[in-house]
mmCIF file of C-alpha atoms in Angstrom:
data_model
loop_
_atom_site.group_PDB
_atom_site.id
_atom_site.type_symbol
_atom_site.label_atom_id
_atom_site.label_comp_id
_atom_site.label_asym_id
_atom_site.label_seq_id
_atom_site.Cartn_x
_atom_site.Cartn_y
_atom_site.Cartn_z
ATOM 1 C CA UNK A 3 67.129 131.787 58.537
ATOM 2 C CA UNK A 4 69.419 133.310 61.072
ATOM 3 C CA UNK A 5 71.690 131.342 63.515
ATOM 4 C CA UNK A 6 72.647 131.661 67.199
ATOM 5 C CA UNK A 7 70.076 131.631 70.223
ATOM 6 C CA UNK A 8 66.966 133.582 70.102
ATOM 7 C CA UNK A 9 67.253 137.123 71.581
ATOM 8 C CA UNK A 10 64.364 140.026 72.494
ATOM 9 C CA UNK A 11 62.838 141.406 69.461
ATOM 10 C CA UNK A 12 64.326 144.949 70.276
ATOM 11 C CA UNK A 13 68.302 143.534 70.555
ATOM 12 C CA UNK A 14 67.485 141.517 67.623
ATOM 13 C CA UNK A 15 66.152 144.426 65.288
ATOM 14 C CA UNK A 16 68.801 146.597 66.743
ATOM 15 C CA UNK A 17 71.752 144.248 66.149
ATOM 16 C CA UNK A 18 70.309 143.492 62.516
ATOM 17 C CA UNK A 19 70.359 147.512 61.536
ATOM 18 C CA UNK A 20 73.796 147.845 62.744
ATOM 19 C CA UNK A 21 75.506 145.031 61.131
ATOM 20 C CA UNK A 22 73.678 145.816 57.796
ATOM 21 C CA UNK A 23 74.560 150.098 57.872
ATOM 22 C CA UNK A 24 77.873 148.633 58.638
ATOM 23 C CA UNK A 25 78.008 146.977 55.510
ATOM 24 C CA UNK A 26 76.073 149.484 52.991
ATOM 25 C CA UNK A 27 78.327 152.739 54.609
ATOM 26 C CA UNK A 28 81.419 151.191 54.229
ATOM 27 C CA UNK A 29 84.489 153.406 52.654
ATOM 28 C CA UNK A 30 83.789 152.450 48.918
ATOM 29 C CA UNK A 31 79.981 152.861 49.421
ATOM 30 C CA UNK A 32 80.822 156.533 50.524
ATOM 31 C CA UNK A 33 83.131 157.206 47.746
ATOM 32 C CA UNK A 34 80.488 156.034 45.343
ATOM 33 C CA UNK A 35 77.911 157.996 46.675
ATOM 34 C CA UNK A 36 79.989 161.058 46.967
ATOM 35 C CA UNK A 37 81.233 160.891 43.000
ATOM 36 C CA UNK A 38 77.506 160.155 42.192
ATOM 37 C CA UNK A 39 76.267 163.243 43.973
ATOM 38 C CA UNK A 40 79.199 165.256 41.904
ATOM 39 C CA UNK A 41 77.923 163.812 38.601
ATOM 40 C CA UNK A 42 74.046 163.947 39.287
ATOM 41 C CA UNK A 43 73.824 166.772 41.730
ATOM 42 C CA UNK A 44 70.303 166.550 43.787
ATOM 43 C CA UNK A 45 69.187 164.113 41.026
ATOM 44 C CA UNK A 46 70.848 161.974 43.298
ATOM 45 C CA UNK A 47 67.940 161.781 45.849
ATOM 46 C CA UNK A 48 65.584 160.714 43.252
ATOM 47 C CA UNK A 49 68.329 157.727 42.273
ATOM 48 C CA UNK A 50 68.545 157.057 46.111
ATOM 49 C CA UNK A 51 64.426 156.862 46.821
ATOM 50 C CA UNK A 52 64.307 154.579 43.557
ATOM 51 C CA UNK A 53 66.805 152.313 44.695
ATOM 52 C CA UNK A 54 65.194 152.065 47.971
ATOM 53 C CA UNK A 55 61.910 150.872 46.517
ATOM 54 C CA UNK A 56 63.934 148.524 44.579
ATOM 55 C CA UNK A 57 65.372 147.358 47.962
ATOM 56 C CA UNK A 58 62.360 147.400 49.708
ATOM 57 C CA UNK A 59 60.607 145.299 47.446
ATOM 58 C CA UNK A 60 63.443 142.891 47.922
ATOM 59 C CA UNK A 61 62.982 143.058 51.790
ATOM 60 C CA UNK A 62 59.487 142.032 51.295
ATOM 61 C CA UNK A 63 61.093 139.317 48.868
ATOM 62 C CA UNK A 64 62.934 137.921 52.055
ATOM 63 C CA UNK A 65 60.386 138.158 54.399
ATOM 64 C CA UNK A 66 57.768 136.156 52.008
ATOM 65 C CA UNK A 67 60.332 133.227 51.681
ATOM 66 C CA UNK A 68 59.456 129.868 53.575
ATOM 67 C CA UNK A 69 61.336 129.816 56.887
ATOM 68 C CA UNK A 70 62.994 126.657 56.856
ATOM 69 C CA UNK A 71 66.454 126.186 57.890
ATOM 70 C CA UNK A 72 69.425 127.844 56.095
ATOM 71 C CA UNK A 73 68.630 130.794 53.561
ATOM 72 C CA UNK A 74 69.449 128.841 50.350
ATOM 73 C CA UNK A 75 66.799 126.093 51.647
ATOM 74 C CA UNK A 76 64.355 128.638 52.002
ATOM 75 C CA UNK A 77 65.076 130.096 48.534
ATOM 76 C CA UNK A 78 65.272 126.529 47.164
ATOM 77 C CA UNK A 79 61.659 125.943 48.807
ATOM 78 C CA UNK A 80 60.475 129.445 46.880
ATOM 79 C CA UNK A 81 61.939 128.194 43.701
ATOM 80 C CA UNK A 82 60.616 124.771 43.657
ATOM 81 C CA UNK A 83 57.276 125.502 41.981
ATOM 82 C CA UNK A 84 59.714 126.468 39.036
ATOM 83 C CA UNK A 85 62.603 124.094 39.356
ATOM 84 C CA UNK A 86 60.195 120.894 40.390
ATOM 85 C CA UNK A 87 59.612 119.446 43.820
ATOM 86 C CA UNK A 88 62.665 118.587 45.757
ATOM 87 C CA UNK A 89 62.301 115.302 48.059
ATOM 88 C CA UNK A 90 64.521 116.366 50.417
ATOM 89 C CA UNK A 91 65.057 119.842 52.101
ATOM 90 C CA UNK A 92 69.070 119.268 52.099
ATOM 91 C CA UNK A 93 68.967 118.848 48.371
ATOM 92 C CA UNK A 94 69.555 122.750 47.636
ATOM 93 C CA UNK A 95 68.252 123.730 44.218
ATOM 94 C CA UNK A 96 71.543 125.270 42.412
ATOM 95 C CA UNK A 97 70.057 128.950 42.126
ATOM 96 C CA UNK A 98 69.873 129.301 45.490
ATOM 97 C CA UNK A 99 73.354 129.203 46.238
ATOM 98 C CA UNK A 100 74.069 132.314 44.217
ATOM 99 C CA UNK A 101 73.632 134.844 47.104
ATOM 100 C CA UNK A 102 76.454 132.414 49.055
ATOM 101 C CA UNK A 103 78.968 132.171 45.916
ATOM 102 C CA UNK A 104 78.558 136.519 45.768
ATOM 103 C CA UNK A 105 79.338 136.812 49.432
ATOM 104 C CA UNK A 106 82.385 135.112 49.153
ATOM 105 C CA UNK A 107 83.626 136.638 46.164
ATOM 106 C CA UNK A 108 82.695 140.288 47.876
ATOM 107 C CA UNK A 109 84.551 139.376 50.946
ATOM 108 C CA UNK A 110 87.564 138.384 48.790
ATOM 109 C CA UNK A 111 88.123 141.415 46.395
ATOM 110 C CA UNK A 112 86.044 144.200 47.967
ATOM 111 C CA UNK A 113 87.656 143.186 51.683
ATOM 112 C CA UNK A 114 90.931 143.518 49.862
ATOM 113 C CA UNK A 115 90.250 146.881 48.669
ATOM 114 C CA UNK A 116 88.538 147.580 51.873
ATOM 115 C CA UNK A 117 91.579 146.473 54.045
ATOM 116 C CA UNK A 118 93.833 148.665 51.898
ATOM 117 C CA UNK A 119 91.625 151.618 52.182
ATOM 118 C CA UNK A 120 91.728 151.309 55.894
ATOM 119 C CA UNK A 121 95.288 150.724 55.859
ATOM 120 C CA UNK A 122 96.081 154.144 54.140
ATOM 121 C CA UNK A 123 93.267 155.931 56.398
ATOM 122 C CA UNK A 124 94.867 155.029 59.308
ATOM 123 C CA UNK A 125 98.539 156.232 57.768
ATOM 124 C CA UNK A 126 97.174 159.743 56.577
ATOM 125 C CA UNK A 127 94.777 160.555 59.456
ATOM 126 C CA UNK A 128 96.078 159.089 62.579
ATOM 127 C CA UNK A 129 99.739 157.605 62.359
ATOM 128 C CA UNK A 130 101.813 158.529 59.290
ATOM 129 C CA UNK A 131 104.613 156.350 60.335
ATOM 130 C CA UNK A 132 102.502 153.176 60.446
ATOM 131 C CA UNK A 133 102.921 151.434 57.424
ATOM 132 C CA UNK A 134 99.577 150.744 55.108
ATOM 133 C CA UNK A 135 100.144 147.418 54.476
ATOM 134 C CA UNK A 136 100.783 146.225 57.954
ATOM 135 C CA UNK A 137 97.676 148.007 59.277
ATOM 136 C CA UNK A 138 95.664 145.965 56.807
ATOM 137 C CA UNK A 139 97.184 142.535 57.914
ATOM 138 C CA UNK A 140 96.736 143.717 61.628
ATOM 139 C CA UNK A 141 93.045 144.382 60.647
ATOM 140 C CA UNK A 142 92.519 141.341 59.054
ATOM 141 C CA UNK A 143 94.352 139.384 61.945
ATOM 142 C CA UNK A 144 91.897 140.878 64.191
ATOM 143 C CA UNK A 145 88.915 139.263 62.308
ATOM 144 C CA UNK A 146 90.744 136.113 61.676
ATOM 145 C CA UNK A 147 91.534 135.873 65.576
ATOM 146 C CA UNK A 148 87.854 136.763 66.465
ATOM 147 C CA UNK A 149 86.389 134.123 64.281
ATOM 148 C CA UNK A 150 89.084 131.311 65.352
ATOM 149 C CA UNK A 151 87.402 132.019 68.902
ATOM 150 C CA UNK A 152 84.108 131.380 67.589
ATOM 151 C CA UNK A 153 81.018 133.073 66.107
ATOM 152 C CA UNK A 154 79.994 134.488 69.280
ATOM 153 C CA UNK A 155 82.821 136.475 69.781
ATOM 154 C CA UNK A 156 83.122 137.987 66.246
ATOM 155 C CA UNK A 157 79.374 138.965 66.684
ATOM 156 C CA UNK A 158 80.195 141.157 69.727
ATOM 157 C CA UNK A 159 82.832 142.540 67.693
ATOM 158 C CA UNK A 160 81.030 143.401 64.675
ATOM 159 C CA UNK A 161 77.965 144.749 67.200
ATOM 160 C CA UNK A 162 80.422 146.926 69.013
ATOM 161 C CA UNK A 163 82.470 148.559 66.041
ATOM 162 C CA UNK A 164 79.096 148.824 63.830
ATOM 163 C CA UNK A 165 77.610 150.704 66.853
ATOM 164 C CA UNK A 166 80.337 153.181 67.269
ATOM 165 C CA UNK A 167 80.698 153.746 63.616
ATOM 166 C CA UNK A 168 76.781 154.534 62.804
ATOM 167 C CA UNK A 169 76.841 156.977 65.773
ATOM 168 C CA UNK A 170 80.154 158.399 64.533
ATOM 169 C CA UNK A 171 78.795 158.712 60.951
ATOM 170 C CA UNK A 172 75.306 160.046 62.506
ATOM 171 C CA UNK A 173 76.792 162.771 64.327
ATOM 172 C CA UNK A 174 79.184 163.976 61.354
ATOM 173 C CA UNK A 175 76.532 164.221 58.958
ATOM 174 C CA UNK A 176 74.430 165.862 61.155
ATOM 175 C CA UNK A 177 77.600 168.386 61.964
ATOM 176 C CA UNK A 178 78.243 168.691 58.440
ATOM 177 C CA UNK A 179 75.072 169.662 57.486
ATOM 178 C CA UNK A 180 75.343 172.647 60.057
ATOM 179 C CA UNK A 181 78.137 174.029 58.700
ATOM 180 C CA UNK A 182 78.611 177.019 56.707
ATOM 181 C CA UNK A 183 77.886 176.641 53.061
ATOM 182 C CA UNK A 184 80.912 176.139 50.964
ATOM 183 C CA UNK A 185 81.922 178.812 48.697
ATOM 184 C CA UNK A 186 81.760 177.269 45.407
ATOM 185 C CA UNK A 187 79.406 174.495 46.625
ATOM 186 C CA UNK A 188 76.773 174.599 43.657
ATOM 187 C CA UNK A 189 74.673 172.369 41.724
ATOM 188 C CA UNK A 190 74.278 174.931 38.743
ATOM 189 C CA UNK A 191 76.982 173.407 36.545
ATOM 190 C CA UNK A 192 77.356 169.742 36.637
ATOM 191 C CA UNK A 193 79.919 168.174 35.151
ATOM 192 C CA UNK A 194 79.339 165.793 32.222
ATOM 193 C CA UNK A 195 77.331 163.107 33.262
ATOM 194 C CA UNK A 196 78.488 159.575 31.838
ATOM 195 C CA UNK A 197 77.594 156.085 32.368
ATOM 196 C CA UNK A 198 80.336 155.391 34.738
ATOM 197 C CA UNK A 199 78.879 157.650 36.869
ATOM 198 C CA UNK A 200 75.074 156.071 36.949
ATOM 199 C CA UNK A 201 77.064 152.860 37.449
ATOM 200 C CA UNK A 202 78.263 154.077 40.914
ATOM 201 C CA UNK A 203 74.882 153.531 42.059
ATOM 202 C CA UNK A 204 74.669 149.570 41.111
ATOM 203 C CA UNK A 205 76.075 148.429 44.575
ATOM 204 C CA UNK A 206 74.367 151.175 46.689
ATOM 205 C CA UNK A 207 72.046 149.428 49.635
ATOM 206 C CA UNK A 208 73.653 145.779 48.555
ATOM 207 C CA UNK A 209 73.943 144.113 51.827
ATOM 208 C CA UNK A 210 71.113 145.327 53.600
ATOM 209 C CA UNK A 211 70.108 141.621 54.372
ATOM 210 C CA UNK A 212 73.526 140.539 55.813
ATOM 211 C CA UNK A 213 72.037 141.910 59.463
ATOM 212 C CA UNK A 214 68.411 140.544 59.777
ATOM 213 C CA UNK A 215 69.614 137.021 58.126
ATOM 214 C CA UNK A 216 71.984 136.802 61.392
ATOM 215 C CA UNK A 217 69.812 138.393 64.011
ATOM 216 C CA UNK A 218 66.620 136.958 63.173
ATOM 217 C CA UNK A 219 65.700 134.885 65.921
ATOM 218 C CA UNK A 220 62.298 133.622 65.140
ATOM 219 C CA UNK A 221 59.771 133.108 62.363
ATOM 220 C CA UNK A 222 57.660 136.133 63.144
ATOM 221 C CA UNK A 223 56.583 137.832 59.866
ATOM 222 C CA UNK A 224 55.861 141.015 61.252
ATOM 223 C CA UNK A 225 59.821 141.157 63.306
ATOM 224 C CA UNK A 226 61.221 139.894 60.049
ATOM 225 C CA UNK A 227 59.536 142.571 58.056
ATOM 226 C CA UNK A 228 60.858 144.943 60.616
ATOM 227 C CA UNK A 229 64.521 144.125 60.248
ATOM 228 C CA UNK A 230 64.580 143.869 56.489
ATOM 229 C CA UNK A 231 62.705 147.144 56.071
ATOM 230 C CA UNK A 232 64.248 149.208 58.460
ATOM 231 C CA UNK A 233 67.717 148.345 57.227
ATOM 232 C CA UNK A 234 66.812 149.607 53.858
ATOM 233 C CA UNK A 235 65.138 152.892 55.025
ATOM 234 C CA UNK A 236 67.952 153.702 57.643
ATOM 235 C CA UNK A 237 70.657 153.095 54.879
ATOM 236 C CA UNK A 238 68.873 155.136 52.231
ATOM 237 C CA UNK A 239 68.457 157.896 54.574
ATOM 238 C CA UNK A 240 72.122 158.099 55.800
ATOM 239 C CA UNK A 241 73.207 158.040 52.134
ATOM 240 C CA UNK A 242 71.106 160.763 51.583
ATOM 241 C CA UNK A 243 72.057 162.837 54.495
ATOM 242 C CA UNK A 244 75.694 162.208 53.639
ATOM 243 C CA UNK A 245 74.978 163.340 49.963
ATOM 244 C CA UNK A 246 73.321 166.502 50.846
ATOM 245 C CA UNK A 247 76.209 167.523 53.460
ATOM 246 C CA UNK A 248 78.493 166.768 50.544
ATOM 247 C CA UNK A 249 76.457 169.103 48.379
ATOM 248 C CA UNK A 250 76.200 171.660 50.738
ATOM 249 C CA UNK A 251 79.793 171.857 51.496
ATOM 250 C CA UNK A 252 81.619 170.985 48.403
ATOM 251 C CA UNK A 253 81.052 171.952 45.007
ATOM 252 C CA UNK A 254 79.879 169.050 42.383
ATOM 253 C CA UNK A 255 82.642 169.233 39.938
ATOM 254 C CA UNK A 256 85.088 168.373 42.983
ATOM 255 C CA UNK A 257 82.764 165.459 44.393
ATOM 256 C CA UNK A 258 82.930 164.308 40.736
ATOM 257 C CA UNK A 259 86.658 164.505 40.314
ATOM 258 C CA UNK A 260 88.030 162.992 43.547
ATOM 259 C CA UNK A 261 88.357 159.717 44.737
ATOM 260 C CA UNK A 262 87.682 160.334 48.462
ATOM 261 C CA UNK A 263 84.439 163.013 48.484
ATOM 262 C CA UNK A 264 84.163 161.633 52.053
ATOM 263 C CA UNK A 265 87.336 162.725 53.426
ATOM 264 C CA UNK A 266 87.287 165.706 50.991
ATOM 265 C CA UNK A 267 83.569 166.902 52.881
ATOM 266 C CA UNK A 268 85.044 165.866 56.438
ATOM 267 C CA UNK A 269 87.962 168.274 55.815
ATOM 268 C CA UNK A 270 86.246 171.052 54.472
ATOM 269 C CA UNK A 271 83.235 170.789 57.178
ATOM 270 C CA UNK A 272 84.846 169.949 60.271
ATOM 271 C CA UNK A 273 88.628 170.513 59.449
ATOM 272 C CA UNK A 274 91.032 167.953 61.374
ATOM 273 C CA UNK A 275 88.228 167.234 63.721
ATOM 274 C CA UNK A 276 86.432 165.987 60.768
ATOM 275 C CA UNK A 277 89.093 164.170 59.145
ATOM 276 C CA UNK A 278 89.294 162.040 62.131
ATOM 277 C CA UNK A 279 85.835 161.306 62.704
ATOM 278 C CA UNK A 280 85.510 160.415 59.235
ATOM 279 C CA UNK A 281 88.884 158.047 59.112
ATOM 280 C CA UNK A 282 87.679 156.438 62.358
ATOM 281 C CA UNK A 283 84.204 155.624 61.131
ATOM 282 C CA UNK A 284 85.552 154.265 58.040
ATOM 283 C CA UNK A 285 87.590 151.508 59.844
ATOM 284 C CA UNK A 286 85.086 150.876 62.109
ATOM 285 C CA UNK A 287 82.606 150.544 59.147
ATOM 286 C CA UNK A 288 85.371 148.149 57.708
ATOM 287 C CA UNK A 289 85.577 145.805 60.483
ATOM 288 C CA UNK A 290 81.718 145.884 60.617
ATOM 289 C CA UNK A 291 81.242 144.959 56.749
ATOM 290 C CA UNK A 292 83.711 142.128 56.785
ATOM 291 C CA UNK A 293 82.826 140.570 60.117
ATOM 292 C CA UNK A 294 79.162 140.581 59.075
ATOM 293 C CA UNK A 295 80.157 139.173 55.963
ATOM 294 C CA UNK A 296 82.071 136.207 57.435
ATOM 295 C CA UNK A 297 79.456 135.617 59.625
ATOM 296 C CA UNK A 298 76.822 135.675 56.855
ATOM 297 C CA UNK A 299 79.245 133.141 55.067
ATOM 298 C CA UNK A 300 79.010 131.038 58.114
ATOM 299 C CA UNK A 301 75.406 131.082 58.706
ATOM 300 C CA UNK A 302 74.515 130.135 55.195
ATOM 301 C CA UNK A 303 76.988 127.426 54.643
ATOM 302 C CA UNK A 304 77.096 125.785 57.758
ATOM 303 C CA UNK A 305 74.031 124.103 57.785
ATOM 304 C CA UNK A 306 74.800 122.703 53.989
ATOM 305 C CA UNK A 307 77.930 121.066 54.475
ATOM 306 C CA UNK A 308 79.295 118.312 57.161
ATOM 307 C CA UNK A 309 79.372 119.350 60.449
ATOM 308 C CA UNK A 310 82.721 119.388 62.982
ATOM 309 C CA UNK A 311 82.845 118.630 66.546
ATOM 310 C CA UNK A 312 86.325 120.507 66.801
ATOM 311 C CA UNK A 313 85.763 124.330 67.304
ATOM 312 C CA UNK A 314 88.824 125.221 64.936
ATOM 313 C CA UNK A 315 87.404 123.061 61.983
ATOM 314 C CA UNK A 316 83.805 124.868 62.582
ATOM 315 C CA UNK A 317 85.496 128.011 61.950
ATOM 316 C CA UNK A 318 87.007 127.019 58.729
ATOM 317 C CA UNK A 319 84.004 128.908 56.593
ATOM 318 C CA UNK A 320 85.281 132.167 58.253
ATOM 319 C CA UNK A 321 89.038 131.337 58.502
ATOM 320 C CA UNK A 322 89.576 130.309 54.492
ATOM 321 C CA UNK A 323 88.478 133.331 53.255
ATOM 322 C CA UNK A 324 90.705 135.433 55.499
ATOM 323 C CA UNK A 325 93.873 133.425 54.451
ATOM 324 C CA UNK A 326 92.741 134.245 50.693
ATOM 325 C CA UNK A 327 92.705 138.036 51.351
ATOM 326 C CA UNK A 328 96.008 137.548 53.206
ATOM 327 C CA UNK A 329 97.414 136.108 50.026
ATOM 328 C CA UNK A 330 95.528 138.761 47.876
ATOM 329 C CA UNK A 331 97.067 141.823 49.868
ATOM 330 C CA UNK A 332 100.408 140.003 49.787
ATOM 331 C CA UNK A 333 100.545 139.554 46.367
ATOM 332 C CA UNK A 334 99.886 142.936 45.813
ATOM 333 C CA UNK A 335 96.530 143.202 44.355
ATOM 334 C CA UNK A 336 95.239 145.677 46.570
ATOM 335 C CA UNK A 337 96.843 148.335 44.363
ATOM 336 C CA UNK A 338 96.154 146.204 41.177
ATOM 337 C CA UNK A 339 93.268 147.720 38.516
ATOM 338 C CA UNK A 340 92.467 144.135 38.032
ATOM 339 C CA UNK A 341 91.258 143.841 41.725
ATOM 340 C CA UNK A 342 87.807 146.271 40.524
ATOM 341 C CA UNK A 343 87.076 143.790 37.383
ATOM 342 C CA UNK A 344 87.072 141.153 40.127
ATOM 343 C CA UNK A 345 85.121 143.130 42.632
ATOM 344 C CA UNK A 346 82.571 143.874 39.694
ATOM 345 C CA UNK A 347 82.022 140.276 38.813
ATOM 346 C CA UNK A 348 81.031 139.549 42.683
ATOM 347 C CA UNK A 349 78.872 142.308 43.228
ATOM 348 C CA UNK A 350 77.212 141.514 39.659
ATOM 349 C CA UNK A 351 76.378 138.048 41.134
ATOM 350 C CA UNK A 352 75.017 139.728 44.267
ATOM 351 C CA UNK A 353 72.654 141.707 42.019
ATOM 352 C CA UNK A 354 71.492 138.083 40.123
ATOM 353 C CA UNK A 355 71.396 136.695 43.773
ATOM 354 C CA UNK A 356 68.382 139.375 44.605
ATOM 355 C CA UNK A 357 67.266 138.584 41.225
ATOM 356 C CA UNK A 358 66.929 134.864 42.433
ATOM 357 C CA UNK A 359 65.320 135.954 45.974
ATOM 358 C CA UNK A 360 62.577 137.872 43.957
ATOM 359 C CA UNK A 361 61.684 135.149 42.206
ATOM 360 C CA UNK A 362 61.663 132.706 44.771
ATOM 361 C CA UNK A 363 59.350 135.067 46.595
ATOM 362 C CA UNK A 364 57.062 135.528 43.552
ATOM 363 C CA UNK A 365 55.791 131.978 44.017
ATOM 364 C CA UNK A 366 54.686 132.478 47.398
ATOM 365 C CA UNK A 367 52.437 135.295 46.584
ATOM 366 C CA UNK A 368 49.205 136.518 44.761
ATOM 367 C CA UNK A 369 49.085 137.664 41.579
ATOM 368 C CA UNK A 370 49.623 141.384 41.571
ATOM 369 C CA UNK A 371 53.025 140.906 44.296
ATOM 370 C CA UNK A 372 54.123 138.261 41.873
ATOM 371 C CA UNK A 373 54.258 140.793 38.712
ATOM 372 C CA UNK A 374 56.246 143.385 41.127
ATOM 373 C CA UNK A 375 58.749 140.734 42.368
ATOM 374 C CA UNK A 376 59.603 139.414 38.836
ATOM 375 C CA UNK A 377 59.816 142.856 37.326
ATOM 376 C CA UNK A 378 62.422 143.584 40.292
ATOM 377 C CA UNK A 379 64.488 140.465 39.349
ATOM 378 C CA UNK A 380 64.709 141.544 35.496
ATOM 379 C CA UNK A 381 65.931 145.026 36.807
ATOM 380 C CA UNK A 382 68.581 143.247 39.179
ATOM 381 C CA UNK A 383 69.433 140.947 36.263
ATOM 382 C CA UNK A 384 69.991 144.327 34.131
ATOM 383 C CA UNK A 385 71.742 145.879 36.748
ATOM 384 C CA UNK A 386 74.022 143.058 37.266
ATOM 385 C CA UNK A 387 74.569 142.893 33.466
ATOM 386 C CA UNK A 388 75.278 146.830 33.454
ATOM 387 C CA UNK A 389 77.860 146.333 36.465
ATOM 388 C CA UNK A 390 79.834 143.475 34.811
ATOM 389 C CA UNK A 391 79.695 144.834 31.323
ATOM 390 C CA UNK A 392 80.652 148.673 32.443
ATOM 391 C CA UNK A 393 83.819 147.158 34.401
ATOM 392 C CA UNK A 394 87.043 148.167 32.753
ATOM 393 C CA UNK A 395 87.394 144.774 31.969
ATOM 394 C CA UNK A 396 84.245 142.696 31.240
ATOM 395 C CA UNK A 397 85.338 139.714 30.311
ATOM 396 C CA UNK A 398 87.231 139.085 33.337
ATOM 397 C CA UNK A 399 84.359 140.228 35.674
ATOM 398 C CA UNK A 400 81.747 137.843 34.012
ATOM 399 C CA UNK A 401 84.700 135.379 34.366
ATOM 400 C CA UNK A 402 85.235 135.778 38.075
ATOM 401 C CA UNK A 403 81.205 135.668 38.490
ATOM 402 C CA UNK A 404 81.145 132.344 36.638
ATOM 403 C CA UNK A 405 83.867 130.783 38.770
ATOM 404 C CA UNK A 406 82.076 131.780 41.999
ATOM 405 C CA UNK A 407 78.983 130.531 41.182
ATOM 406 C CA UNK A 408 80.582 127.352 39.581
ATOM 407 C CA UNK A 409 82.543 126.703 43.133
ATOM 408 C CA UNK A 410 79.643 127.063 45.017
ATOM 409 C CA UNK A 411 76.942 124.657 43.482
ATOM 410 C CA UNK A 412 79.402 122.186 42.715
ATOM 411 C CA UNK A 413 81.021 121.779 46.479
ATOM 412 C CA UNK A 414 79.796 118.698 48.008
ATOM 413 C CA UNK A 415 76.948 119.360 50.412
ATOM 414 C CA UNK A 416 75.259 117.529 53.168
ATOM 415 C CA UNK A 417 72.327 115.417 52.134
#
């Protein structure tokens, strides 16, 4: 399900971990987790553990899929007992394209948001004279430039940025946990809990599979299981460290109220040094998350469509999404509330994709495991419906999810 030349297992495992953690720890996820910690206090760790168990089951589902070609082909083969035997592996069962559609949508809408946030952070933390939108376009141009050079240069960029981001965040979380407790830091009086607070958990740990899909070099079951499981565990542990540090330094009510709990923690825990560490890490995770998404889109889509011998055309699966995001930034969508509704639709589709993966895997295992995977599929569908229905514009979110899925399944594919 990955692409590229085989690499040593340890190096492959490290690459998988770095890419996935760069996505899981992006600035939007940190903001959501910090707000969730403010809404729920120490209960956030129970929520994190439950999510880790659910995503761990999905990690097992990816391992149990038949190892055949691209990710959609593997999912399709797993679905075949349900959808009927497919005479040719290239004729993809329609549901198998749900993850691809979701990743394209998340890149377009979350990518626009992440780039805008990166521009804001760079302006506020590092260089006030530099225009916010100018930095957003600069970062997008860097990603597009590396993508135009080919898959290998973009992989190298993602690996370096991800390694620096994860190390920076690990150092920061450790230092913040060792900082003196905040004067008003307490979970004795939590803000009134709301459904919107719980919905913040819906997108946490999404993207854990991106790194293993890219870095897994061989159909060795134990190596693949380690790659998928380790990304879930490491992501949950780092998020828990962030939540513990936030509740240690900042009072729960303030965490729930602010839109930038990660920057508030950084300033209160380590002052200007903390702000710079967190600001740099957020920019690095933006590069890693969006670069990893581009690589995942390419790895998933290229085997399905007619190949081109021209390198520039071969890079189109990565360059076209970049051009679309440039258009969204240029039209000012980064500051429009409707962008969040678009993103909710794309993330809802991603959760539906996890449901499809669990259903596909359930056909390849014994009865007890089959029940667990199908139960997980049901939970993901409930989470997807809650995320879409809980957005400010639920019908817009639903429409976006339907358009993304329709575009993926109707596009002409190689046969």
